[in-house]
Coordinates of N, CA and C and ligand atoms in Angstrom, one line a residue:
M1 N 70.2 -136.1 -145.4 CA 71.5 -135.9 -145.0 C 71.7 -134.4 -144.6
K2 N 72.4 -134.2 -143.5 CA 72.6 -132.8 -143.1 C 74.1 -132.5 -143.2
I3 N 74.4 -131.5 -144.0 CA 75.8 -131.2 -144.3 C 76.2 -129.8 -143.9
V4 N 77.3 -129.7 -143.3 CA 77.9 -128.3 -143.1 C 78.9 -128.1 -144.2
L5 N 78.8 -127.0 -144.9 CA 79.8 -126.6 -145.9 C 80.7 -125.6 -145.3
L6 N 82.0 -125.9 -145.3 CA 83.0 -125.0 -144.7 C 84.0 -124.6 -145.7
G7 N 84.4 -123.3 -145.6 CA 85.4 -122.8 -146.6 C 85.6 -121.4 -146.4
A8 N 86.7 -120.8 -146.8 CA 87.0 -119.4 -146.7 C 86.0 -118.6 -147.6
P9 N 85.8 -117.3 -147.3 CA 85.0 -116.5 -148.1 C 85.5 -116.6 -149.5
G10 N 84.6 -116.8 -150.5 CA 85.1 -116.8 -151.9 C 85.7 -118.2 -152.3
S11 N 85.6 -119.2 -151.5 CA 86.2 -120.5 -151.9 C 85.3 -121.2 -152.9
G12 N 84.1 -120.7 -153.0 CA 83.2 -121.4 -154.0 C 82.1 -122.2 -153.3
K13 N 81.8 -121.9 -152.1 CA 80.8 -122.7 -151.3 C 79.4 -122.6 -152.0
G14 N 79.1 -121.4 -152.4 CA 77.8 -121.1 -153.0 C 77.6 -121.9 -154.3
T15 N 78.6 -121.9 -155.1 CA 78.6 -122.6 -156.4 C 78.5 -124.1 -156.2
L16 N 79.3 -124.6 -155.2 CA 79.2 -126.1 -154.9 C 77.9 -126.4 -154.4
A17 N 77.4 -125.6 -153.5 CA 76.1 -125.9 -152.8 C 75.0 -126.0 -153.9
S18 N 75.0 -125.1 -154.9 CA 73.9 -125.0 -155.9 C 73.9 -126.3 -156.7
K19 N 75.1 -126.9 -156.9 CA 75.2 -128.2 -157.7 C 74.7 -129.3 -156.8
L20 N 75.1 -129.3 -155.5 CA 74.7 -130.4 -154.6 C 73.2 -130.4 -154.4
V21 N 72.6 -129.3 -154.3 CA 71.2 -129.2 -154.1 C 70.4 -130.0 -155.2
N22 N 70.8 -129.8 -156.5 CA 70.2 -130.5 -157.6 C 70.3 -132.0 -157.4
K23 N 71.5 -132.4 -157.0 CA 71.8 -133.8 -157.0 C 71.1 -134.5 -155.8
L24 N 71.3 -133.9 -154.6 CA 70.8 -134.5 -153.4 C 69.4 -134.2 -153.0
N25 N 68.8 -133.2 -153.8 CA 67.4 -132.8 -153.6 C 67.1 -132.4 -152.1
I26 N 68.0 -131.6 -151.6 CA 67.8 -131.0 -150.3 C 68.2 -129.5 -150.4
P27 N 67.6 -128.6 -149.6 CA 67.9 -127.2 -149.8 C 69.2 -126.8 -149.2
T28 N 69.7 -125.7 -149.8 CA 70.9 -125.0 -149.1 C 70.3 -123.9 -148.2
I29 N 70.9 -123.8 -147.1 CA 70.5 -122.7 -146.2 C 71.7 -121.9 -146.0
S30 N 71.7 -120.7 -146.5 CA 72.8 -119.8 -146.4 C 72.5 -118.7 -145.4
T31 N 73.2 -118.7 -144.3 CA 72.9 -117.6 -143.2 C 73.2 -116.2 -143.8
G32 N 74.2 -116.2 -144.7 CA 74.5 -114.9 -145.3 C 73.3 -114.4 -146.1
D33 N 72.6 -115.3 -146.9 CA 71.4 -114.9 -147.6 C 70.3 -114.5 -146.7
L34 N 70.1 -115.2 -145.6 CA 69.0 -114.9 -144.7 C 69.3 -113.5 -144.1
L35 N 70.5 -113.3 -143.7 CA 70.9 -112.0 -143.1 C 70.8 -110.8 -144.2
R36 N 71.1 -111.1 -145.4 CA 71.0 -110.1 -146.4 C 69.6 -109.6 -146.6
K37 N 68.6 -110.6 -146.5 CA 67.2 -110.3 -146.6 C 66.8 -109.3 -145.5
T38 N 67.2 -109.7 -144.3 CA 66.9 -108.8 -143.1 C 67.6 -107.5 -143.3
A39 N 68.8 -107.5 -143.8 CA 69.5 -106.2 -143.9 C 68.8 -105.3 -144.9
A40 N 68.1 -105.9 -145.9 CA 67.5 -105.1 -146.9 C 66.1 -104.6 -146.5
S41 N 65.7 -105.0 -145.2 CA 64.3 -104.7 -144.8 C 64.1 -103.2 -144.5
G42 N 65.2 -102.5 -144.3 CA 65.0 -101.0 -144.0 C 64.7 -100.7 -142.6
T43 N 64.5 -101.7 -141.8 CA 64.2 -101.5 -140.3 C 65.5 -101.1 -139.6
E44 N 65.3 -100.6 -138.4 CA 66.5 -100.3 -137.6 C 67.4 -101.5 -137.4
F45 N 66.8 -102.6 -137.1 CA 67.5 -103.9 -136.8 C 68.2 -104.3 -138.1
G46 N 67.5 -104.2 -139.2 CA 68.1 -104.5 -140.5 C 69.3 -103.6 -140.8
N47 N 69.2 -102.4 -140.5 CA 70.4 -101.5 -140.7 C 71.6 -101.8 -139.9
E48 N 71.3 -102.3 -138.6 CA 72.4 -102.7 -137.7 C 73.1 -103.9 -138.4
I49 N 72.3 -104.8 -138.8 CA 72.9 -106.0 -139.4 C 73.7 -105.6 -140.7
K50 N 73.1 -104.7 -141.5 CA 73.8 -104.3 -142.7 C 75.2 -103.7 -142.4
A51 N 75.2 -102.9 -141.4 CA 76.5 -102.3 -141.0 C 77.6 -103.3 -140.6
I52 N 77.1 -104.3 -139.9 CA 78.1 -105.3 -139.5 C 78.6 -106.1 -140.7
M53 N 77.6 -106.5 -141.6 CA 78.0 -107.3 -142.8 C 78.9 -106.5 -143.7
E54 N 78.6 -105.2 -143.8 CA 79.5 -104.3 -144.7 C 80.9 -104.2 -144.1
S55 N 81.0 -104.3 -142.8 CA 82.4 -104.2 -142.2 C 83.2 -105.5 -142.4
G56 N 82.5 -106.6 -142.7 CA 83.1 -107.9 -142.8 C 83.2 -108.7 -141.5
G57 N 82.6 -108.1 -140.5 CA 82.6 -108.8 -139.2 C 81.5 -109.8 -139.1
L58 N 81.3 -110.4 -137.9 CA 80.2 -111.4 -137.7 C 79.0 -110.8 -136.9
V59 N 77.9 -111.2 -137.4 CA 76.6 -110.8 -136.7 C 76.5 -111.7 -135.5
S60 N 75.8 -111.2 -134.5 CA 75.7 -112.0 -133.2 C 75.1 -113.4 -133.4
T61 N 75.7 -114.3 -132.7 CA 75.3 -115.7 -132.8 C 73.8 -115.8 -132.5
E62 N 73.3 -115.1 -131.5 CA 71.9 -115.1 -131.1 C 71.0 -114.8 -132.3
T63 N 71.3 -113.7 -133.0 CA 70.5 -113.3 -134.1 C 70.5 -114.4 -135.2
V64 N 71.7 -114.9 -135.5 CA 71.9 -115.8 -136.7 C 71.2 -117.2 -136.3
L65 N 71.4 -117.6 -135.0 CA 70.8 -118.9 -134.6 C 69.3 -118.8 -134.7
E66 N 68.7 -117.7 -134.2 CA 67.2 -117.5 -134.3 C 66.7 -117.7 -135.7
M67 N 67.4 -117.0 -136.6 CA 67.0 -117.1 -138.0 C 67.1 -118.5 -138.6
L68 N 68.2 -119.2 -138.2 CA 68.4 -120.5 -138.6 C 67.3 -121.5 -138.1
K69 N 67.0 -121.3 -136.8 CA 66.0 -122.2 -136.2 C 64.7 -122.0 -136.9
N70 N 64.3 -120.8 -137.2 CA 63.1 -120.6 -137.9 C 63.1 -121.2 -139.3
R71 N 64.2 -121.1 -140.0 CA 64.3 -121.6 -141.4 C 64.2 -123.2 -141.3
L72 N 64.8 -123.8 -140.2 CA 64.8 -125.2 -140.1 C 63.4 -125.8 -139.8
K73 N 62.5 -124.9 -139.5 CA 61.1 -125.4 -139.2 C 60.4 -125.6 -140.5
E74 N 60.9 -125.1 -141.6 CA 60.2 -125.2 -142.9 C 60.2 -126.7 -143.4
S75 N 59.2 -127.1 -144.1 CA 59.0 -128.5 -144.4 C 60.1 -129.0 -145.4
D76 N 60.6 -128.1 -146.2 CA 61.6 -128.6 -147.2 C 62.9 -129.1 -146.6
T77 N 63.1 -129.0 -145.3 CA 64.3 -129.4 -144.6 C 64.2 -130.8 -144.0
K78 N 63.0 -131.4 -144.2 CA 62.8 -132.7 -143.5 C 63.7 -133.8 -143.9
N79 N 64.2 -133.8 -145.1 CA 65.1 -134.8 -145.6 C 66.6 -134.4 -145.4
G80 N 66.8 -133.3 -144.9 CA 68.2 -132.8 -144.7 C 68.4 -131.4 -145.4
Y81 N 69.6 -130.9 -145.3 CA 69.9 -129.6 -145.9 C 71.5 -129.4 -145.9
I82 N 71.8 -128.4 -146.6 CA 73.2 -128.0 -146.6 C 73.4 -126.7 -146.0
L83 N 74.2 -126.6 -144.9 CA 74.4 -125.3 -144.3 C 75.6 -124.6 -144.9
D84 N 75.3 -123.4 -145.4 CA 76.4 -122.6 -146.0 C 76.6 -121.3 -145.2
G85 N 77.7 -121.3 -144.5 CA 77.9 -120.1 -143.7 C 77.6 -120.2 -142.2
F86 N 77.2 -121.4 -141.8 CA 76.9 -121.7 -140.4 C 77.3 -123.1 -140.1
P87 N 78.0 -123.4 -139.1 CA 78.6 -122.5 -138.1 C 79.8 -121.7 -138.6
R88 N 80.1 -120.6 -138.0 CA 81.3 -119.8 -138.3 C 82.2 -119.7 -137.1
T89 N 81.8 -120.2 -136.0 CA 82.7 -120.3 -134.8 C 82.4 -121.6 -134.1
I90 N 83.4 -121.9 -133.2 CA 83.2 -123.2 -132.4 C 81.9 -123.1 -131.6
E91 N 81.7 -121.9 -131.0 CA 80.5 -121.7 -130.2 C 79.2 -122.1 -131.0
Q92 N 79.2 -121.6 -132.3 CA 78.0 -121.8 -133.1 C 77.9 -123.3 -133.4
A93 N 79.1 -124.0 -133.6 CA 79.0 -125.4 -133.9 C 78.5 -126.2 -132.7
Q94 N 78.8 -125.8 -131.5 CA 78.3 -126.4 -130.3 C 76.8 -126.2 -130.2
L95 N 76.4 -125.0 -130.5 CA 74.9 -124.7 -130.4 C 74.2 -125.5 -131.4
L96 N 74.8 -125.7 -132.6 CA 74.1 -126.4 -133.7 C 73.9 -127.8 -133.3
E97 N 74.7 -128.4 -132.4 CA 74.5 -129.8 -132.0 C 73.2 -130.0 -131.2
N98 N 72.8 -128.9 -130.6 CA 71.5 -129.0 -129.9 C 70.3 -129.1 -130.8
I99 N 70.5 -128.6 -132.0 CA 69.3 -128.6 -132.9 C 69.4 -129.5 -134.1
A100 N 70.6 -130.1 -134.4 CA 70.8 -130.9 -135.6 C 71.9 -131.9 -135.4
D101 N 71.6 -133.1 -136.0 CA 72.7 -134.1 -136.1 C 73.4 -134.0 -137.4
I102 N 74.5 -133.4 -137.4 CA 75.2 -133.2 -138.7 C 75.9 -134.5 -139.1
D103 N 75.7 -134.9 -140.4 CA 76.3 -136.1 -140.9 C 77.7 -135.9 -141.5
A104 N 77.9 -134.8 -142.1 CA 79.2 -134.6 -142.7 C 79.5 -133.1 -142.8
C105 N 80.8 -132.8 -142.6 CA 81.3 -131.4 -142.8 C 82.2 -131.5 -144.1
L106 N 81.7 -130.8 -145.1 CA 82.5 -130.7 -146.3 C 83.3 -129.5 -146.3
F107 N 84.6 -129.7 -146.3 CA 85.5 -128.5 -146.2 C 86.1 -128.3 -147.6
L108 N 85.8 -127.1 -148.2 CA 86.2 -126.7 -149.5 C 87.6 -126.0 -149.4
D109 N 88.6 -126.8 -149.8 CA 90.0 -126.3 -149.6 C 90.5 -125.6 -150.8
V110 N 90.7 -124.3 -150.7 CA 91.2 -123.5 -151.9 C 92.3 -122.6 -151.4
D111 N 93.4 -122.5 -152.2 CA 94.5 -121.6 -151.9 C 94.1 -120.2 -151.7
K112 N 94.7 -119.5 -150.7 CA 94.3 -118.1 -150.5 C 94.5 -117.2 -151.6
E113 N 95.6 -117.4 -152.4 CA 95.9 -116.5 -153.5 C 94.8 -116.6 -154.6
V114 N 94.3 -117.8 -154.8 CA 93.2 -118.0 -155.8 C 92.0 -117.3 -155.3
I115 N 91.7 -117.3 -154.0 CA 90.5 -116.7 -153.5 C 90.5 -115.2 -153.6
V116 N 91.7 -114.6 -153.2 CA 91.8 -113.2 -153.2 C 91.6 -112.7 -154.7
D117 N 92.1 -113.4 -155.6 CA 92.0 -113.0 -157.0 C 90.5 -113.1 -157.4
R118 N 89.9 -114.1 -157.0 CA 88.5 -114.3 -157.4 C 87.6 -113.3 -156.8
L119 N 87.7 -113.0 -155.5 CA 86.8 -112.1 -154.8 C 87.0 -110.7 -155.3
S120 N 88.2 -110.3 -155.7 CA 88.4 -108.9 -156.1 C 87.7 -108.6 -157.4
G121 N 87.2 -109.6 -158.2 CA 86.5 -109.3 -159.4 C 85.0 -109.8 -159.3
R122 N 84.6 -110.1 -158.1 CA 83.3 -110.7 -158.0 C 82.1 -109.8 -158.1
I123 N 81.2 -110.1 -159.0 CA 79.9 -109.3 -159.1 C 78.7 -110.3 -158.9
T124 N 77.7 -109.8 -158.3 CA 76.6 -110.6 -157.9 C 75.3 -110.0 -158.5
C125 N 74.4 -110.9 -158.9 CA 73.1 -110.5 -159.4 C 72.2 -110.0 -158.2
R126 N 71.6 -108.8 -158.4 CA 70.8 -108.3 -157.3 C 69.5 -109.1 -157.2
D127 N 69.1 -109.8 -158.3 CA 67.8 -110.5 -158.3 C 67.9 -112.0 -157.9
C128 N 68.8 -112.7 -158.6 CA 68.9 -114.2 -158.4 C 70.1 -114.6 -157.6
G129 N 71.0 -113.7 -157.3 CA 72.2 -114.0 -156.5 C 73.3 -114.7 -157.3
K130 N 73.1 -114.9 -158.6 CA 74.2 -115.6 -159.3 C 75.5 -114.8 -159.3
I131 N 76.6 -115.5 -159.2 CA 77.9 -114.8 -159.1 C 78.7 -114.9 -160.4
Y132 N 79.2 -113.8 -160.8 CA 80.1 -113.7 -162.0 C 81.4 -113.1 -161.6
N133 N 82.4 -113.1 -162.5 CA 83.7 -112.4 -162.2 C 84.0 -111.5 -163.4
T134 N 84.4 -110.3 -163.1 CA 84.6 -109.3 -164.2 C 85.8 -109.8 -165.1
K135 N 86.6 -110.7 -164.6 CA 87.7 -111.2 -165.5 C 87.2 -112.1 -166.6
T136 N 86.1 -112.8 -166.3 CA 85.6 -113.8 -167.3 C 84.3 -113.4 -167.9
Y137 N 83.6 -112.3 -167.3 CA 82.3 -112.0 -167.8 C 82.3 -110.5 -168.1
E138 N 81.9 -110.2 -169.4 CA 82.0 -108.8 -169.8 C 80.7 -108.1 -169.7
G139 N 79.6 -108.9 -169.5 CA 78.2 -108.3 -169.6 C 78.0 -107.4 -168.4
T140 N 76.9 -106.6 -168.5 CA 76.6 -105.7 -167.3 C 75.3 -106.1 -166.6
T141 N 74.6 -107.1 -167.2 CA 73.5 -107.7 -166.5 C 73.6 -109.2 -166.4
C142 N 72.8 -109.8 -165.5 CA 72.8 -111.2 -165.3 C 72.0 -111.9 -166.4
E143 N 72.2 -113.2 -166.6 CA 71.4 -113.9 -167.6 C 69.9 -113.8 -167.4
C144 N 69.6 -113.6 -166.1 CA 68.1 -113.5 -165.7 C 67.6 -112.0 -166.0
G145 N 68.6 -111.1 -166.3 CA 68.2 -109.8 -166.6 C 68.4 -108.8 -165.4
G146 N 68.8 -109.4 -164.3 CA 69.0 -108.6 -163.1 C 70.3 -107.8 -163.1
E147 N 70.3 -106.8 -162.3 CA 71.5 -105.9 -162.3 C 72.7 -106.5 -161.5
L148 N 73.9 -106.4 -162.0 CA 75.0 -107.0 -161.4 C 75.7 -105.9 -160.5
Y149 N 76.1 -106.2 -159.3 CA 76.7 -105.2 -158.5 C 77.8 -105.9 -157.6
V150 N 78.7 -105.0 -157.1 CA 79.7 -105.5 -156.2 C 79.2 -105.4 -154.7
R151 N 79.1 -106.6 -154.1 CA 78.6 -106.6 -152.7 C 79.5 -105.8 -151.9
D152 N 78.9 -105.1 -150.9 CA 79.7 -104.2 -150.0 C 80.8 -105.0 -149.4
D153 N 80.5 -106.3 -149.0 CA 81.5 -107.1 -148.3 C 82.5 -107.7 -149.3
D154 N 82.4 -107.4 -150.6 CA 83.4 -107.9 -151.6 C 84.3 -106.7 -151.9
K155 N 84.2 -105.6 -151.3 CA 85.1 -104.5 -151.5 C 86.4 -104.7 -150.7
P156 N 87.5 -104.3 -151.3 CA 88.8 -104.7 -150.7 C 89.0 -104.6 -149.2
E157 N 88.5 -103.5 -148.6 CA 88.7 -103.3 -147.1 C 87.9 -104.5 -146.4
A158 N 86.7 -104.7 -146.9 CA 85.9 -105.7 -146.2 C 86.5 -107.2 -146.4
I159 N 87.0 -107.4 -147.6 CA 87.6 -108.7 -147.9 C 88.7 -109.0 -146.9
A160 N 89.5 -108.0 -146.6 CA 90.6 -108.3 -145.7 C 90.1 -108.6 -144.3
V161 N 89.0 -107.9 -143.9 CA 88.4 -108.3 -142.5 C 87.8 -109.6 -142.6
R162 N 87.1 -110.0 -143.7 CA 86.5 -111.3 -143.7 C 87.5 -112.4 -143.6
F163 N 88.6 -112.2 -144.2 CA 89.7 -113.2 -144.2 C 90.2 -113.4 -142.7
E164 N 90.4 -112.2 -142.1 CA 90.9 -112.3 -140.7 C 89.9 -113.0 -139.9
T165 N 88.6 -112.6 -140.0 CA 87.5 -113.3 -139.3 C 87.5 -114.8 -139.5
Y166 N 87.7 -115.2 -140.8 CA 87.7 -116.6 -141.1 C 88.8 -117.3 -140.4
E167 N 90.0 -116.7 -140.6 CA 91.2 -117.4 -140.0 C 91.1 -117.6 -138.5
K168 N 90.6 -116.5 -137.9 CA 90.6 -116.5 -136.4 C 89.4 -117.4 -135.9
N169 N 88.2 -117.2 -136.4 CA 87.0 -117.8 -135.8 C 86.6 -119.1 -136.5
T170 N 86.7 -119.2 -137.8 CA 86.1 -120.3 -138.6 C 87.0 -121.4 -138.9
K171 N 88.3 -121.1 -139.1 CA 89.2 -122.2 -139.5 C 89.3 -123.3 -138.4
P172 N 89.3 -122.9 -137.1 CA 89.4 -123.9 -136.1 C 88.3 -125.0 -136.2
L173 N 87.2 -124.7 -137.0 CA 86.2 -125.7 -137.2 C 86.6 -126.9 -138.0
I174 N 87.7 -126.7 -138.7 CA 88.2 -127.9 -139.5 C 88.6 -129.0 -138.6
N175 N 89.4 -128.6 -137.6 CA 89.8 -129.6 -136.6 C 88.7 -130.1 -135.7
Y176 N 87.8 -129.2 -135.5 CA 86.6 -129.5 -134.6 C 85.8 -130.7 -135.3
Y177 N 85.6 -130.6 -136.6 CA 84.9 -131.7 -137.3 C 85.7 -132.9 -137.6
K178 N 87.0 -132.6 -137.7 CA 88.0 -133.7 -137.9 C 87.9 -134.6 -136.7
D179 N 88.0 -134.0 -135.5 CA 87.9 -134.7 -134.2 C 86.6 -135.5 -134.1
K180 N 85.6 -135.0 -134.7 CA 84.3 -135.7 -134.6 C 84.2 -136.9 -135.7
G181 N 85.2 -136.9 -136.5 CA 85.3 -138.0 -137.5 C 84.4 -137.8 -138.7
I182 N 83.9 -136.5 -138.9 CA 83.0 -136.3 -140.1 C 83.5 -135.3 -141.1
L183 N 84.8 -135.0 -141.0 CA 85.3 -134.0 -141.9 C 85.6 -134.7 -143.3
K184 N 85.2 -134.1 -144.3 CA 85.5 -134.5 -145.7 C 86.1 -133.3 -146.4
T185 N 87.4 -133.4 -146.8 CA 88.1 -132.3 -147.4 C 88.0 -132.5 -148.9
V186 N 87.5 -131.5 -149.6 CA 87.4 -131.5 -151.1 C 88.3 -130.3 -151.6
K187 N 89.2 -130.7 -152.4 CA 90.1 -129.6 -153.0 C 89.4 -128.9 -154.1
G188 N 89.3 -127.6 -154.0 CA 88.7 -126.8 -155.0 C 89.4 -126.8 -156.3
M189 N 88.8 -127.2 -157.4 CA 89.5 -127.3 -158.7 C 89.1 -126.1 -159.5
D190 N 89.9 -125.9 -160.6 CA 89.6 -124.8 -161.5 C 88.2 -124.9 -162.1
D191 N 87.8 -126.1 -162.4 CA 86.5 -126.3 -163.0 C 85.5 -126.7 -161.9
P192 N 84.5 -125.9 -161.6 CA 83.6 -126.2 -160.5 C 82.9 -127.6 -160.6
M193 N 82.8 -128.1 -161.9 CA 82.2 -129.4 -162.1 C 83.1 -130.5 -161.4
D194 N 84.4 -130.3 -161.6 CA 85.3 -131.3 -161.0 C 85.2 -131.3 -159.5
T195 N 85.1 -130.1 -158.9 CA 85.0 -130.0 -157.4 C 83.8 -130.7 -157.0
F196 N 82.7 -130.5 -157.7 CA 81.4 -131.1 -157.4 C 81.5 -132.6 -157.5
K197 N 82.1 -133.1 -158.5 CA 82.2 -134.6 -158.6 C 83.0 -135.2 -157.5
N198 N 84.1 -134.5 -157.1 CA 84.9 -135.0 -156.0 C 84.1 -134.9 -154.7
A199 N 83.3 -133.9 -154.5 CA 82.5 -133.7 -153.3 C 81.5 -134.9 -153.3
M200 N 80.9 -135.2 -154.4 CA 79.8 -136.3 -154.4 C 80.5 -137.6 -154.1
D201 N 81.7 -137.8 -154.6 CA 82.4 -139.1 -154.2 C 82.6 -139.2 -152.7
L202 N 83.0 -138.1 -152.1 CA 83.3 -138.1 -150.7 C 82.0 -138.3 -149.9
L203 N 80.9 -137.7 -150.4 CA 79.6 -137.8 -149.6 C 79.0 -139.2 -149.8
S204 N 79.2 -139.8 -150.9 CA 78.6 -141.2 -151.0 C 79.4 -142.1 -150.2
C205 N 80.7 -141.9 -149.9 CA 81.4 -142.7 -148.9 C 80.8 -142.6 -147.6
E206 N 80.4 -141.3 -147.3 CA 79.8 -141.0 -146.0 C 78.5 -141.8 -145.8
Q207 N 77.7 -141.8 -146.9 CA 76.4 -142.4 -146.9 C 76.5 -143.9 -146.7
K208 N 77.6 -144.5 -147.2 CA 77.8 -145.9 -147.1 C 78.5 -146.2 -145.7
G209 N 78.8 -145.2 -145.0 CA 79.3 -145.3 -143.6 C 80.8 -145.6 -143.6
N210 N 81.5 -145.3 -144.8 CA 82.9 -145.4 -144.8 C 83.7 -144.2 -144.2
Ligands
AMP301 P1 78.3 -115.1 -146.5 O1 77.3 -114.8 -147.5 O2 78.2 -116.4 -145.9 O3 79.7 -114.7 -146.9 O4 78.0 -114.1 -145.3 C1 78.0 -112.7 -145.4 C2 78.1 -112.0 -144.1 O5 77.0 -112.4 -143.2 C3 79.3 -112.4 -143.2 O6 80.5 -111.7 -143.6 C4 78.8 -112.1 -141.8 O7 78.8 -110.7 -141.6 C5 77.4 -112.5 -141.9 N1 77.2 -113.9 -141.5 C6 76.8 -115.0 -142.3 N2 76.7 -116.1 -141.5 C7 77.0 -115.8 -140.3 C8 77.2 -116.6 -139.1 N3 77.0 -117.9 -139.0 N4 77.5 -115.9 -137.9 C9 77.8 -114.6 -138.0 N5 77.7 -113.8 -139.1 C10 77.3 -114.4 -140.2

């Protein structure tokens, strides 16, 4: 099954994806993660990408698509995958159609106030990528022992730009996938486990062809 996961920055896509991965036995492909690896490479190209990401803007579609195509060549994607962070524009969605038949678009619907509150306290493990929030976690290291840090794009100035970018470029994808008849809207719940269960219900309807 090939799934596009759609939602505002901080809506909990990564958390939901990690639960779906275990259940569906397919990998998550996060273009943000792929880009962060390149950004950390220290090359000139990596530094260019890093600057764009830190600003909260979008990296060029050409660059992201190339990375995605390479990732999709790996054998673990043969039974499907969950795309987290791609497509982010209508243009990217159209280009995706040339390389994949998407079965479902899962839209994670979370109120903006909840998201802003969440993002402003978000800390991420430098080693395993696990996300915590300073409001609910008092530790200074991850459970894996890794250092916790505030991602540059989780700083207030960048959060505002990411939202604007989302509203302008990515939100139109909701109607795009609705028109294609494959949109499944899951309301983000306080407990991530509830969100996950609702998402699974919606996806099994999809598998049965409902
Ligand atoms: P994410 O981890 O999905 O929040 O992505 C972090 C950052 O990576 C975004 O703010 C963008 O700068 C960049 N990025 C991720 N996916 C894409 C994409 N599909 N197109 C353009 N830029 C992207």
